[in-house]
Amino acid sequence: MAIRSFFLFILFFSSSLSPVFSLYEDQVGLMDWHQQYIGKVKQAVFSSQRAGRKRVVVSTEENVIASLDLRHGEIFWRHLLGADDVIDGIDIGLGKYVITLSSGGSILRSWNLPDGQMVWESSLQGPKHSKSFLLVPTNLKFDKDNVLVVFSNGRLHAISCIDGEVLWKKDFEAESFEVQQVIQPPGSDLIYVVGFAASYQFEMYQINAKNGELLKHESASFSSGFSGEVSLVSTETVVALDSTGSILLTISFQDGKISSQQTPISNLVEESLGPAVIIPSSVSGIFAIKTDAVTVFIRVIGEGKLEVVEKTTHEIAVSDALSISEDQEAFALIQHASSEIHLTVKLAHDWDGNLLKESVKMDRQRGLVHKVFINNYIRTDRSYGFRVLIVMEDHSLLLLQQGEIVWSREDGLASIIDVTTSELPVERNGVSVAKVEHNLFEWLKGHMLKLKGTLMLASPEDMAAIQSMRLKSSEKSKMTRDHNGFRKLLIVLTRAGKLFALHTGDGRIVWSHLLRSLHKSEACQSPIGLNLYQWQVPHHHAMDENPSVLVVSRCGPSSDAPGVLSFVDTYTGKELSSLSLDHAVVQVIPLPYTDSTEQRLHLLINADKHAHLYPKTSEALSIFKREFLNIYWYSVEDQNGIIKGHALKCKCTGEVADEFCFDTRDLWSVVFPSESEKIVATVTRKLNEVVHTQAKVVADQDVMYKYISRNLLFVATVAPKGSGEIGSVTPEESWLVAYLIDTVTGRILHRVTHHGLQGPVHAVFSENWVVYHYFNLRAHRYEMSVIEIYDQSRADNKDVWKLVLGKHNLTSPISLFSRPEVITKSQSYFFTHSLKAIAVTSTAKGITSKQLLLGTIGDQVLALDKRFLDPRRTVNPTQAEKEEGIIPLTDSLPIIPQSYVTHALRVEGLRGIITVPAKLESTTLVFAHGVDLFFTQLAPSRTYDSLTEDFSYALLLITIVALVAAIFVTWRLSERKELQEKWSFYSAFASQSTFSSLFLCDN
Amino acid sequence: MEKGKGVLGAGRRWAVDFSDNSTAPSSRDIPDPPGFTRASVDQDDSAVSRQKKDAEANWKAQKAWEVAQAPFKNLLMMGFMMWMAGSTVHLFSIGITFSALWQPISALQGVGKVFEPYKDNKVELLGPKLLFIALNLGGLALGVWKLNTLGLLPTHASDWVSSLSPAQEVEYSGGGIPL
C-alpha cells in the first residue's frame, strides 16, 4: 500500500495541472500594454513656479485633474474624481496648491502641486442650485492668509487657502436671482456679484471682501431681457445680449451705479447676421460675438461705445487674458486656414499690433481648435516668449511653441463609446510592412546576449537589455496577420466622433480618422456617434478586399433625429462612403446572413417601428426575402417596463415606394407591473459567440443537454423603491426578479425572485448560463448568482447505439415555437467587490473553459474561473464529482491576488471589457477601456496548444543534435565491434585448420 | 521459450558435430587413427537414435506445455501492476493498460512462431497452443477490463455526444434597449 501511495504521489506531481494565471515580473509588458489618458481638457492652469520642472494643471471632461510635464506632456500625477463629481473650476493658490471646485460647487479641494496629495477638502452647502465660480485673488489677504472666493449654490464663501476653513459666507437667496459673474477687481477689497433676476432685471451686489458685508445692491430692468452669457470687458463693465440675440447691452456699474447702453448689432456690422452668441473670454476691452457664419471682435471704447475691430469667417478660438506685466494683458487667437492654423498673440489694448504670429501645420484629422490656453516665458534675451496649449475637436491636447508642435496627447481615447476588431492584411511575398532594420552586428549581439542569459552569465545591465529586446520584439507589432491571430486592429469610436485603429501588439495608433459624417453641418447640427458594427469581413477574398466597419450615428440627442451611416475601410482608415438617412435609427440588428461580397445584412429600426434593410442591393433583398418569415425583433422599453416582440409584415405603406422598408407587427409583449418592478438590466449572448458542444458530461458519465439559444434574453428588475442608492431601502421593501425570456415567442422560460436585494445589477450571458451581480441588503454584502439552463426534452437521448450510428435528431434545426422543457439550476455566492463591468472570455471554438472578467471598483480586472460559479457545487462533492472538477461549496467566491489580469496596473475610470477570440483556441484577447486603456492576452486553461514563451528552443535543438550524434557514434562503434568479432572468429577457425594441417604434414 | 531456443536449432550460429562421422572431403582423405574402429559406432546407431528421438519428443512436449503456461505468470504480474496503478487516468495507468493489451495481441500474432521449435510429428501441440491462446485472451480481457475501469471505453452516451455541436435555430431575433 505504501508503494502505491508513493506512486500516486509521484503521479500527482507529474500530472498536477492546477492553473496558475499569474505572471512573472519580467513578463509584464510582453503580452500586455497600458496607456494613460486624461480626457478632453476643460481648463488649464500653468504653474508659475520658477524652480523645478515646468508643469500645467488641467481639469477634463472625464473628471480628471492632472499635472502634466510641460516639456513632454507626460503625466506627473492624476486623480480621477467620481462620475458625479464634475469639476467646475481649478486654479493654483499660493503657487503650491491646486484648488478644485467640483460637484456643482459643493466640494472644494486643495492638492499639493508637486506630488498631487490632497491637502484639505471642504464641503460647501448653499440654499439653492446656481452657477459656481472659483476665484483665487492674488492680493486679497486675511491675517497673512490668502483667501479663495467661491460662489456656489447661491452662496458666496471666502475660504482660507491654507486649511480650507470658511472665513465668512453670504447668501443670495432672492428666488429668481441667477448669478452671471463674480468679479474681484485686483487691488481692492471689493467683490462684485452680478446676475439676472427674473430674466429681465440686472442685479449688482457689492460686497466687502474682508467680512462679507453687503455694501451696495443695485438693480436695473431691461425690458428686452437677456440671453446667454455675459462677457466681462473690464472690472466694472459687462456686455450681454438681449433675448433676441440682436442687441448688445453694455452695462457698467462703476462706483455702484448701473448705467447701460444698447447697441444693435446691425449698427456695427452691415449685413444681417441672425441671432448671435457671446464667446466667453476675459480679455479686457474686447469681446467676441459669433453667429452661424461670422465671428466678430468688438472693442469697447469708454462710455459703452463699441467698435468692430475684426470680422472673420474662419473658425476661431480665443484664449483668456494673460497678464504679462503691470498693465499689459496678452491673449492668443487661433484661426484656421486649410491645412494650417495661424496663431497670433496680441496685447489686449492694441489689436493691430501682434506680439507673435506663427503658422503651424496641423493634421486635418484633428479638426478644429476648441480651446486655447496661453502661457509666457522669458527668453534669454529677456523678451517674452509664448507657448499655447490647444485642445482640438478630436479632444487631443497639443503644445505649440516657436511655430512647432512640441508634444501632443491623443486624449480622445479616454472616452471610448464602442469597440470592434478587424483582422490585419494577409502577408504577401515582397510586401513587408514590418520595420525589421537589423544589421548583422546587432543581430549577433542580440543572440550573444540571449545566450548569456540562458547560461546565467548575464550582468544586471545585460538582463535589462534582454528584457527591453523582448518587449520591443518586432514580431508582435508587425502589420500583417499571424498564425495565432494575436495581431489584430482594435477599431475604436470615441465621443469626439473620431475613429482610431490600435494595434493589439503594442497599442500604437495605426490610423485615426475624424468622421466627416460626424462633423457639424447644415443638415446635422450635433451629430453623435452611437455604435460600431462589422460591415464586411472578407474571408474568400481576403487577399484583395479590405474589411470595413459601419459607424452608426445620429443628428442630435433625441431618438427621432435622422441617422447617419458611414462605412470605413479598416486597413487604411478611409471613409468609403456615408449615407444620410431620412429616418431615425432606434435599433440596429445585424442579421446572421451575408451577401456574395460578404457584406453583412443589417436591419435598422426607426422610431415608427419600420425596418430598413441595408445594404440596399437586390441581392441582399433576395437573401432577406428567403429568411423573411424567420426574422423577429424585440424592443425593451425600460421606462415603461414593457418588452415587446415584433415580426416583419410587408412592405412599407403610405410612404414613397421603398422595397427595402418593411412594416412590422406586434407579436407579444411582457408587461412588468410598474408599481413593483423596474427593468434595470438586460443582457443577451454575444452574437459571435461560438459554442463547442450542446452536451455537458457530469459525474458518472451522465449527460445533460444545455439549452443553447441565441434568442434568450436575461432581464433583471428591481422594486422601484430599491432602484436608488444602496441602503436607501429596507430589505423588506426591496427585491430583485430575474427572468429568462425567449425573444422569438415571448415565453418566460424561468423566473426567480430574490428578496432583500438591490441593484445595480451587472450581468453576463454566455452559452447556457447567466451570472449576475447585485447587493444583498440582509447580508450587507455583494452577491453573485448563476443560473444554468438545461434542455430536459433531450435528456432521454441516452441510447449508445443510436448515438454511435447517428440515429438521433440532436443536431437537426429546431424551431423555438416547439415547446421547450427546460430545467434551471442556480446558486448564489458572496463576493467582496462591487463591480463596474463584467465580461466573459471567448475563444475561437469555444472548447477552452471560461473565465469571468470582473471590472472591480478599484479599476482592476479580475479573472474568476467559471468553475467557481457552478450551481452543481456542493459542500461535500463525491469522488466522481471531484474528478469532474467540482469545487466544494463555500459561501463566498475567492479572490486570488494572482488572478488580477491587470496585475499592478489600474484602468482608471473602467467602463467596459471586451474579449476577442484569437485563432489559437486556448487564447483570448482582452481589451479594457475607461480613461486608461489596457490590453492583454489570456489563456483560461493555460496555453495547452502552444509552447510557452519561455520554452527553450535552444535546449530542444541541442538535445536533438546530441541524440543524432550519439546514434551515429554508437552505430559506428557497434559496426566495428561486430567486424572485430567476425575477424576473431575466422582467425580462430583459420588457426585451428592450419594447426590441423601442420599436424597432418608432420604425420 | 528462450531456454528451448538456446538448446536447439534456430538461434545457433555454428556447430561442430563430433558424433557425426562426416563425409566431408577433408575428413575422408584422412585415414582413421590406429585402433579406431568405425564399425563399433555404427553398430547400435539405429537404437541409440530412436532412443534419442523419443527423449527429444518428450522433452519438446514438456517444453511446449511450459511455454504455453508462461503467460499465466504474466497475467499475475499484470494484475499486480494494474492494482498498483489505480483507477485514475494518468501516464502510468495508461502505459500499463496498453502494455497489458499489447502483449497478448502480439503473443497471439506469434503463436505459430512460439511453438515452431517444438514442431514434431510425434508431439501433439494443439493442447499447449489452446492453453496459450486462452491465457493470452485472458490477459487481453484483463486489459480491456482495466480500460473500462479507467473510463476509456466509449460505452456511455456521454462519450458520443461530447462534441455534438448545438442545434441550429430556425428563427432569429435581435434588438434590445433603443440606442
PDB file of C-alpha atoms in Angstrom, chain A residues 124 327 342 346 429 522 676 758 794 871 946:
ATOM      1  CA  LEU A 124     -19.852  73.957   0.694  1.00  0.00           C
ATOM      2  CA  ASP A 327      -0.775  96.962 -17.137  1.00  0.00           C
ATOM      3  CA  HIS A 342      -2.432  80.658 -37.530  1.00  0.00           C
ATOM      4  CA  LYS A 346      -1.883  90.256 -29.221  1.00  0.00           C
ATOM      5  CA  ASN A 429       5.525  37.991 -50.630  1.00  0.00           C
ATOM      6  CA  GLU A 522     -26.209  72.317 -42.046  1.00  0.00           C
ATOM      7  CA  SER A 676     -43.433  46.541  -8.193  1.00  0.00           C
ATOM      8  CA  GLN A 758     -30.895  45.716  -4.570  1.00  0.00           C
ATOM      9  CA  ARG A 794     -33.293  15.971 -24.919  1.00  0.00           C
ATOM     10  CA  PRO A 871     -24.666  25.549  -9.478  1.00  0.00           C
ATOM     11  CA  SER A 946       1.309  26.072 -27.961  1.00  0.00           C
TER      12      SER A 946
END
